[in-house]
mmCIF file of C-alpha atoms in Angstrom:
data_model
loop_
_atom_site.group_PDB
_atom_site.id
_atom_site.type_symbol
_atom_site.label_atom_id
_atom_site.label_comp_id
_atom_site.label_asym_id
_atom_site.label_seq_id
_atom_site.Cartn_x
_atom_site.Cartn_y
_atom_site.Cartn_z
ATOM 1 C CA MET A 24 0.000 0.000 0.000
ATOM 2 C CA ALA A 25 1.372 3.385 -0.979
ATOM 3 C CA ASN A 26 2.081 5.827 1.784
ATOM 4 C CA THR A 27 -0.279 8.329 0.175
ATOM 5 C CA GLU A 28 -3.270 6.016 0.642
ATOM 6 C CA LEU A 29 -2.208 5.247 4.193
ATOM 7 C CA GLU A 30 -1.834 8.967 4.851
ATOM 8 C CA ARG A 31 -5.358 9.570 3.558
ATOM 9 C CA LYS A 32 -6.800 6.977 5.925
ATOM 10 C CA VAL A 33 -4.807 8.279 8.883
ATOM 11 C CA LEU A 34 -5.978 11.806 8.089
ATOM 12 C CA ALA A 35 -9.588 10.587 8.089
ATOM 13 C CA LEU A 36 -9.023 8.988 11.494
ATOM 14 C CA GLN A 37 -7.455 12.179 12.840
ATOM 15 C CA GLN A 38 -10.416 14.221 11.623
ATOM 16 C CA ALA A 39 -12.929 11.802 13.114
ATOM 17 C CA PHE A 40 -11.023 11.842 16.405
ATOM 18 C CA ALA A 41 -11.003 15.648 16.436
ATOM 19 C CA ASP A 42 -14.755 15.675 15.782
ATOM 20 C CA ALA A 43 -15.284 13.163 18.583
ATOM 21 C CA SER A 44 -13.596 15.518 21.047
ATOM 22 C CA ALA A 45 -16.577 17.842 20.637
ATOM 23 C CA ASN A 46 -19.119 15.062 20.158
ATOM 24 C CA PRO A 47 -18.362 11.885 22.159
ATOM 25 C CA ASP A 48 -21.047 10.007 20.229
ATOM 26 C CA ALA A 49 -18.735 10.157 17.208
ATOM 27 C CA MET A 50 -16.239 7.850 18.928
ATOM 28 C CA SER A 51 -17.942 4.873 17.312
ATOM 29 C CA THR A 52 -16.947 6.285 13.913
ATOM 30 C CA CYS A 53 -13.325 6.389 15.041
ATOM 31 C CA ALA A 54 -13.529 2.783 16.190
ATOM 32 C CA GLU A 55 -14.865 1.756 12.776
ATOM 33 C CA LEU A 56 -11.925 3.445 11.048
ATOM 34 C CA LEU A 57 -9.376 1.858 13.358
ATOM 35 C CA GLU A 58 -9.761 -1.821 12.509
ATOM 36 C CA PRO A 59 -9.027 -1.608 8.759
ATOM 37 C CA LEU A 60 -6.175 0.797 9.496
ATOM 38 C CA LYS A 61 -4.552 -1.731 11.819
ATOM 39 C CA GLU A 62 -4.726 -4.306 9.014
ATOM 40 C CA ASP A 63 -3.218 -1.804 6.570
ATOM 41 C CA LEU A 64 -0.311 -1.178 8.924
ATOM 42 C CA ILE A 65 0.387 -4.896 9.211
ATOM 43 C CA ARG A 66 0.359 -5.297 5.419
ATOM 44 C CA HIS A 67 2.691 -2.333 5.065
ATOM 45 C CA GLN A 68 5.102 -3.904 7.531
ATOM 46 C CA LEU A 69 5.056 -7.194 5.634
ATOM 47 C CA ASN A 70 5.932 -5.335 2.432
ATOM 48 C CA GLY A 71 9.077 -3.861 3.982
ATOM 49 C CA ASN A 72 10.089 -0.308 4.907
ATOM 50 C CA VAL A 73 9.150 -1.067 8.498
ATOM 51 C CA PHE A 74 11.713 1.373 9.823
ATOM 52 C CA ASP A 75 10.826 4.182 7.453
ATOM 53 C CA ASP A 76 10.561 7.287 9.627
ATOM 54 C CA HIS A 77 7.382 8.565 7.996
ATOM 55 C CA PHE A 78 5.639 5.204 8.289
ATOM 56 C CA LEU A 79 6.581 4.944 11.957
ATOM 57 C CA GLN A 80 5.020 8.315 12.671
ATOM 58 C CA LEU A 81 1.813 7.316 10.884
ATOM 59 C CA ALA A 82 1.662 4.013 12.759
ATOM 60 C CA ARG A 83 2.312 5.698 16.095
ATOM 61 C CA GLU A 84 -0.476 8.186 15.399
ATOM 62 C CA VAL A 85 -2.941 5.373 14.712
ATOM 63 C CA TYR A 86 -1.982 3.432 17.828
ATOM 64 C CA GLU A 87 -2.107 6.510 20.058
ATOM 65 C CA ILE A 88 -5.552 7.477 18.833
ATOM 66 C CA GLY A 89 -6.602 3.850 19.250
ATOM 67 C CA ALA A 90 -5.426 3.844 22.866
ATOM 68 C CA LEU A 91 -7.322 7.043 23.681
ATOM 69 C CA ILE A 92 -10.476 5.887 21.902
ATOM 70 C CA SER A 93 -10.353 2.612 23.824
ATOM 71 C CA LEU A 94 -10.308 4.417 27.163
ATOM 72 C CA THR A 95 -13.073 6.776 26.096
ATOM 73 C CA LEU A 96 -15.228 3.774 25.209
ATOM 74 C CA GLY A 97 -14.270 2.024 28.451
ATOM 75 C CA ASP A 98 -12.453 -0.815 26.691
ATOM 76 C CA ILE A 99 -9.499 -1.297 29.046
ATOM 77 C CA ASP A 100 -8.292 -4.500 27.364
ATOM 78 C CA SER A 101 -8.110 -2.722 24.021
ATOM 79 C CA PHE A 102 -6.102 0.093 25.610
ATOM 80 C CA ASP A 103 -3.665 -2.497 26.943
ATOM 81 C CA CYS A 104 -3.341 -3.954 23.450
ATOM 82 C CA PHE A 105 -2.688 -0.589 21.807
ATOM 83 C CA TYR A 106 -0.077 0.264 24.403
ATOM 84 C CA SER A 107 1.769 -2.958 23.593
ATOM 85 C CA TYR A 108 2.071 -1.624 20.027
ATOM 86 C CA LEU A 109 3.228 1.775 21.256
ATOM 87 C CA HIS A 110 5.894 0.702 23.741
ATOM 88 C CA PRO A 111 8.604 0.119 21.078
ATOM 89 C CA PHE A 112 7.861 3.514 19.539
ATOM 90 C CA TYR A 113 8.515 5.220 22.858
ATOM 91 C CA PHE A 114 11.620 3.317 23.915
ATOM 92 C CA ASP A 115 13.135 1.570 20.870
ATOM 93 C CA TYR A 116 12.390 3.768 17.836
ATOM 94 C CA THR A 117 13.108 7.116 19.448
ATOM 95 C CA HIS A 118 15.986 7.813 17.063
ATOM 96 C CA LEU A 119 13.785 7.248 14.017
ATOM 97 C CA SER A 120 10.939 9.659 14.596
ATOM 98 C CA THR A 121 10.202 12.952 16.277
ATOM 99 C CA PRO A 122 8.899 12.715 19.863
ATOM 100 C CA SER A 123 5.181 12.281 20.279
ATOM 101 C CA THR A 124 3.214 15.187 21.713
ATOM 102 C CA ARG A 125 1.083 12.605 23.516
ATOM 103 C CA LEU A 126 4.010 10.759 25.093
ATOM 104 C CA ASP A 127 3.433 11.881 28.681
ATOM 105 C CA ILE A 128 -0.327 11.322 28.422
ATOM 106 C CA ILE A 129 -0.038 7.761 27.111
ATOM 107 C CA LEU A 130 2.723 6.820 29.553
ATOM 108 C CA GLY A 131 0.757 8.334 32.428
ATOM 109 C CA LEU A 132 -2.274 6.313 31.381
ATOM 110 C CA ARG A 133 -0.165 3.178 31.204
ATOM 111 C CA LEU A 134 1.180 3.781 34.705
ATOM 112 C CA LEU A 135 -2.344 4.373 35.963
ATOM 113 C CA TYR A 136 -3.522 1.177 34.266
ATOM 114 C CA LEU A 137 -0.764 -0.786 36.010
ATOM 115 C CA LEU A 138 -1.879 0.662 39.348
ATOM 116 C CA THR A 139 -5.483 -0.379 38.765
ATOM 117 C CA GLU A 140 -4.251 -3.900 38.014
ATOM 118 C CA ASN A 141 -2.072 -3.845 41.156
ATOM 119 C CA ARG A 142 0.996 -4.567 39.000
ATOM 120 C CA ILE A 143 3.324 -2.555 41.201
ATOM 121 C CA GLY A 144 6.502 -4.192 39.937
ATOM 122 C CA ASP A 145 5.648 -3.350 36.328
ATOM 123 C CA PHE A 146 4.733 0.179 37.441
ATOM 124 C CA TYR A 147 8.220 0.797 38.833
ATOM 125 C CA MET A 148 9.929 -0.839 35.872
ATOM 126 C CA LEU A 149 8.142 1.484 33.448
ATOM 127 C CA LEU A 150 8.742 4.509 35.659
ATOM 128 C CA GLU A 151 12.487 3.853 35.520
ATOM 129 C CA LEU A 152 12.398 3.863 31.712
ATOM 130 C CA ILE A 153 10.696 7.248 31.447
ATOM 131 C CA PRO A 154 13.131 10.129 30.764
ATOM 132 C CA VAL A 155 13.399 12.741 33.510
ATOM 133 C CA GLU A 156 11.985 15.531 31.352
ATOM 134 C CA VAL A 157 8.886 13.449 30.601
ATOM 135 C CA GLY A 158 8.561 12.158 34.149
ATOM 136 C CA SER A 159 8.343 15.708 35.490
ATOM 137 C CA SER A 160 5.166 16.477 33.524
ATOM 138 C CA ALA A 161 1.870 16.854 35.380
ATOM 139 C CA ASN A 162 0.456 13.783 33.643
ATOM 140 C CA ILE A 163 3.165 11.585 35.166
ATOM 141 C CA THR A 164 3.530 13.227 38.574
ATOM 142 C CA TYR A 165 -0.231 12.913 39.119
ATOM 143 C CA VAL A 166 -0.012 9.127 38.796
ATOM 144 C CA VAL A 167 3.135 8.952 40.928
ATOM 145 C CA GLU A 168 1.301 10.798 43.696
ATOM 146 C CA LEU A 169 -1.573 8.333 43.388
ATOM 147 C CA GLU A 170 0.878 5.481 43.801
ATOM 148 C CA HIS A 171 2.456 7.109 46.856
ATOM 149 C CA ASN A 172 -0.945 7.459 48.499
ATOM 150 C CA MET A 173 -1.711 3.838 47.710
ATOM 151 C CA MET A 174 1.569 2.615 49.196
ATOM 152 C CA GLU A 175 1.069 4.761 52.305
ATOM 153 C CA GLY A 176 -2.423 3.389 52.749
ATOM 154 C CA ASN A 177 -3.956 6.842 52.298
ATOM 155 C CA LEU A 178 -6.939 5.437 50.463
ATOM 156 C CA THR A 179 -9.273 8.338 51.198
ATOM 157 C CA ARG A 180 -6.810 10.731 49.555
ATOM 158 C CA LEU A 181 -6.668 8.332 46.621
ATOM 159 C CA ILE A 182 -10.426 8.617 46.194
ATOM 160 C CA ASP A 183 -10.340 12.418 46.526
ATOM 161 C CA MET A 184 -7.677 12.725 43.821
ATOM 162 C CA ARG A 185 -9.919 11.261 41.137
ATOM 163 C CA GLN A 186 -11.557 14.695 40.923
ATOM 164 C CA THR A 187 -8.230 16.381 40.153
ATOM 165 C CA ALA A 188 -7.032 14.245 37.250
ATOM 166 C CA SER A 189 -4.597 16.194 35.090
ATOM 167 C CA CYS A 190 -6.114 14.835 31.878
ATOM 168 C CA PRO A 191 -9.734 13.943 30.988
ATOM 169 C CA TYR A 192 -8.615 10.555 29.650
ATOM 170 C CA TYR A 193 -7.503 9.660 33.176
ATOM 171 C CA GLN A 194 -11.023 9.720 34.579
ATOM 172 C CA SER A 195 -12.136 6.174 33.774
ATOM 173 C CA LEU A 196 -8.960 4.639 35.191
ATOM 174 C CA SER A 197 -8.947 7.034 38.158
ATOM 175 C CA PHE A 198 -12.475 5.964 39.043
ATOM 176 C CA LYS A 199 -11.478 2.322 38.704
ATOM 177 C CA LEU A 200 -8.542 2.910 41.036
ATOM 178 C CA ALA A 201 -10.833 4.738 43.461
ATOM 179 C CA ASP A 202 -13.197 1.770 43.422
ATOM 180 C CA THR A 203 -10.277 -0.508 44.233
ATOM 181 C CA ALA A 204 -9.337 1.775 47.121
ATOM 182 C CA ARG A 205 -12.924 1.875 48.380
ATOM 183 C CA ASN A 206 -13.088 -1.921 48.360
ATOM 184 C CA LYS A 207 -9.913 -2.036 50.450
ATOM 185 C CA ILE A 208 -11.435 0.403 52.937
ATOM 186 C CA ALA A 209 -14.557 -1.774 53.067
ATOM 187 C CA ALA A 210 -12.479 -4.880 53.750
ATOM 188 C CA SER A 211 -10.769 -3.103 56.652
ATOM 189 C CA MET A 212 -14.110 -1.937 58.044
ATOM 190 C CA GLU A 213 -15.664 -5.388 58.092
ATOM 191 C CA ALA A 214 -12.527 -6.846 59.653
ATOM 192 C CA ALA A 215 -12.479 -4.252 62.437
ATOM 193 C CA TYR A 216 -16.170 -3.994 63.345
ATOM 194 C CA LEU A 217 -19.230 -6.160 63.864
ATOM 195 C CA SER A 218 -21.424 -3.190 62.947
ATOM 196 C CA LEU A 219 -21.001 0.488 62.207
ATOM 197 C CA ASN A 220 -23.138 3.608 62.247
ATOM 198 C CA VAL A 221 -24.490 4.401 58.778
ATOM 199 C CA ASP A 222 -23.133 7.952 58.802
ATOM 200 C CA ALA A 223 -19.695 6.696 59.814
ATOM 201 C CA ALA A 224 -19.736 4.134 56.999
ATOM 202 C CA ILE A 225 -20.705 6.817 54.473
ATOM 203 C CA HIS A 226 -17.861 9.027 55.686
ATOM 204 C CA MET A 227 -15.247 6.268 55.699
ATOM 205 C CA LEU A 228 -16.185 5.105 52.212
ATOM 206 C CA LYS A 229 -16.272 8.680 50.876
ATOM 207 C CA LEU A 230 -19.859 8.302 49.669
ATOM 208 C CA GLY A 231 -22.502 10.998 49.352
ATOM 209 C CA ASP A 232 -25.526 9.634 51.176
ATOM 210 C CA ILE A 233 -27.350 6.497 52.268
ATOM 211 C CA SER A 234 -28.602 5.781 48.745
ATOM 212 C CA GLU A 235 -25.000 5.643 47.505
ATOM 213 C CA LEU A 236 -24.136 3.447 50.479
ATOM 214 C CA SER A 237 -27.004 1.090 49.638
ATOM 215 C CA MET A 238 -25.832 0.903 46.033
ATOM 216 C CA PHE A 239 -22.255 0.223 47.135
ATOM 217 C CA ILE A 240 -23.400 -2.526 49.517
ATOM 218 C CA LYS A 241 -25.427 -4.170 46.762
ATOM 219 C CA TYR A 242 -22.513 -4.426 44.350
ATOM 220 C CA TYR A 243 -19.943 -5.136 47.067
ATOM 221 C CA ASN A 244 -21.999 -8.064 48.344
ATOM 222 C CA GLN A 245 -22.460 -9.387 44.817
ATOM 223 C CA SER A 246 -18.738 -9.248 44.109
ATOM 224 C CA LYS A 247 -17.964 -11.057 47.349
ATOM 225 C CA VAL A 248 -20.448 -13.840 46.616
ATOM 226 C CA THR A 249 -18.527 -14.531 43.415
ATOM 227 C CA GLU A 250 -15.160 -14.581 45.186
ATOM 228 C CA ASP A 251 -16.194 -16.204 48.467
ATOM 229 C CA PRO A 252 -19.766 -17.490 48.940
ATOM 230 C CA CYS A 253 -19.141 -17.781 52.696
ATOM 231 C CA GLY A 254 -17.665 -14.302 53.043
ATOM 232 C CA ILE A 255 -18.974 -11.426 55.142
ATOM 233 C CA GLN A 256 -22.142 -9.818 53.807
ATOM 234 C CA TRP A 257 -23.294 -6.289 54.567
ATOM 235 C CA LYS A 258 -26.808 -5.128 55.378
ATOM 236 C CA ILE A 259 -28.395 -1.976 56.741
ATOM 237 C CA GLU A 260 -30.568 -2.325 59.832
ATOM 238 C CA GLY A 261 -31.977 0.965 61.035
ATOM 239 C CA THR A 262 -29.078 3.348 61.550
ATOM 240 C CA ARG A 263 -26.352 0.715 61.454
ATOM 241 C CA VAL A 264 -24.482 -1.311 58.888
ATOM 242 C CA ILE A 265 -24.254 -4.930 60.034
ATOM 243 C CA PHE A 266 -21.389 -7.149 58.890
ATOM 244 C CA VAL A 267 -22.962 -10.587 58.756
ATOM 245 C CA ARG A 268 -20.523 -13.431 59.311
ATOM 246 C CA GLU A 269 -21.375 -17.013 58.473
ATOM 247 C CA GLY A 270 -21.548 -19.054 61.665
ATOM 248 C CA ASN A 271 -20.390 -16.030 63.706
ATOM 249 C CA ASP A 272 -16.919 -16.455 62.270
ATOM 250 C CA LEU A 273 -14.934 -13.472 63.499
ATOM 251 C CA GLY A 274 -12.288 -13.676 60.867
ATOM 252 C CA GLY A 275 -8.948 -15.297 60.393
ATOM 253 C CA ILE A 276 -6.896 -15.634 57.248
ATOM 254 C CA PRO A 277 -7.138 -18.988 55.460
ATOM 255 C CA SER A 278 -3.710 -20.532 55.008
ATOM 256 C CA LYS A 279 -4.169 -20.931 51.255
ATOM 257 C CA ASP A 280 -5.087 -17.263 50.880
ATOM 258 C CA MET A 281 -2.084 -16.209 52.949
ATOM 259 C CA LEU A 282 0.212 -18.340 50.809
ATOM 260 C CA ARG A 283 -1.260 -16.953 47.592
ATOM 261 C CA HIS A 284 -0.886 -13.347 48.740
ATOM 262 C CA SER A 285 2.656 -14.000 49.970
ATOM 263 C CA LEU A 286 3.698 -15.499 46.642
ATOM 264 C CA SER A 287 2.134 -12.566 44.793
ATOM 265 C CA TYR A 288 4.050 -10.127 46.993
ATOM 266 C CA ILE A 289 7.330 -11.973 46.436
ATOM 267 C CA GLU A 290 6.754 -11.943 42.677
ATOM 268 C CA GLU A 291 6.210 -8.175 42.710
ATOM 269 C CA LEU A 292 9.386 -7.668 44.756
ATOM 270 C CA GLU A 293 11.386 -9.744 42.291
ATOM 271 C CA LYS A 294 10.180 -7.524 39.438
ATOM 272 C CA ILE A 295 11.286 -4.407 41.304
ATOM 273 C CA VAL A 296 14.710 -5.856 42.087
#
């Protein structure tokens, strides 16, 4: 495929993406343009000239737009896939093409994605690869601060920070990370108390009112049934949240769970080292 035809298709994608910035409903049009473009890029690579500077810039543009569209549409797996295409452009092909204007945004999103997946070792490995001048941008420092709050156990601050995301594309992942933090707070609450005042529960979980608490309890209970049918269930009785334990079991960490968590922790440490 001639570069001119590829350029025309990339230009159409860029225009559709620009239109979608003002009209989010147009994102579906971008997604439709992406799939054939990905196939075109593969065919172009098979025909040679893979390391042509102009081609690399066109390919990077497609993959970057694809990553941002994926997040806008809430397709986290697709974002992960597009980043896997982009990683060589950012760290291996830097001498072949001009730097991307979206570099700090995409890398910040990748770091945030790794946090939401609790892949702390991979987070630090990527952070070490990022040049100092890029790492000092607001899009990177925002995620680093999130990670610091997570490591310090400052989960309420983690939830608060979702409102101050440095980039609109961060919102979906920031909310996912906040949900992860809220679930950790909930796990600590049920481990520490047999019951809790409703207002205190709302405050600790950083929720707005009892309706939000009821909604959280509904989904939290459902998620726990999937993971552990005998786990603690929550229910509201009057002005209190009751943590219902099967057979009045007051806790304890199953040996298999402890072993699994220990092995996971060791694996993350090995990645960091």
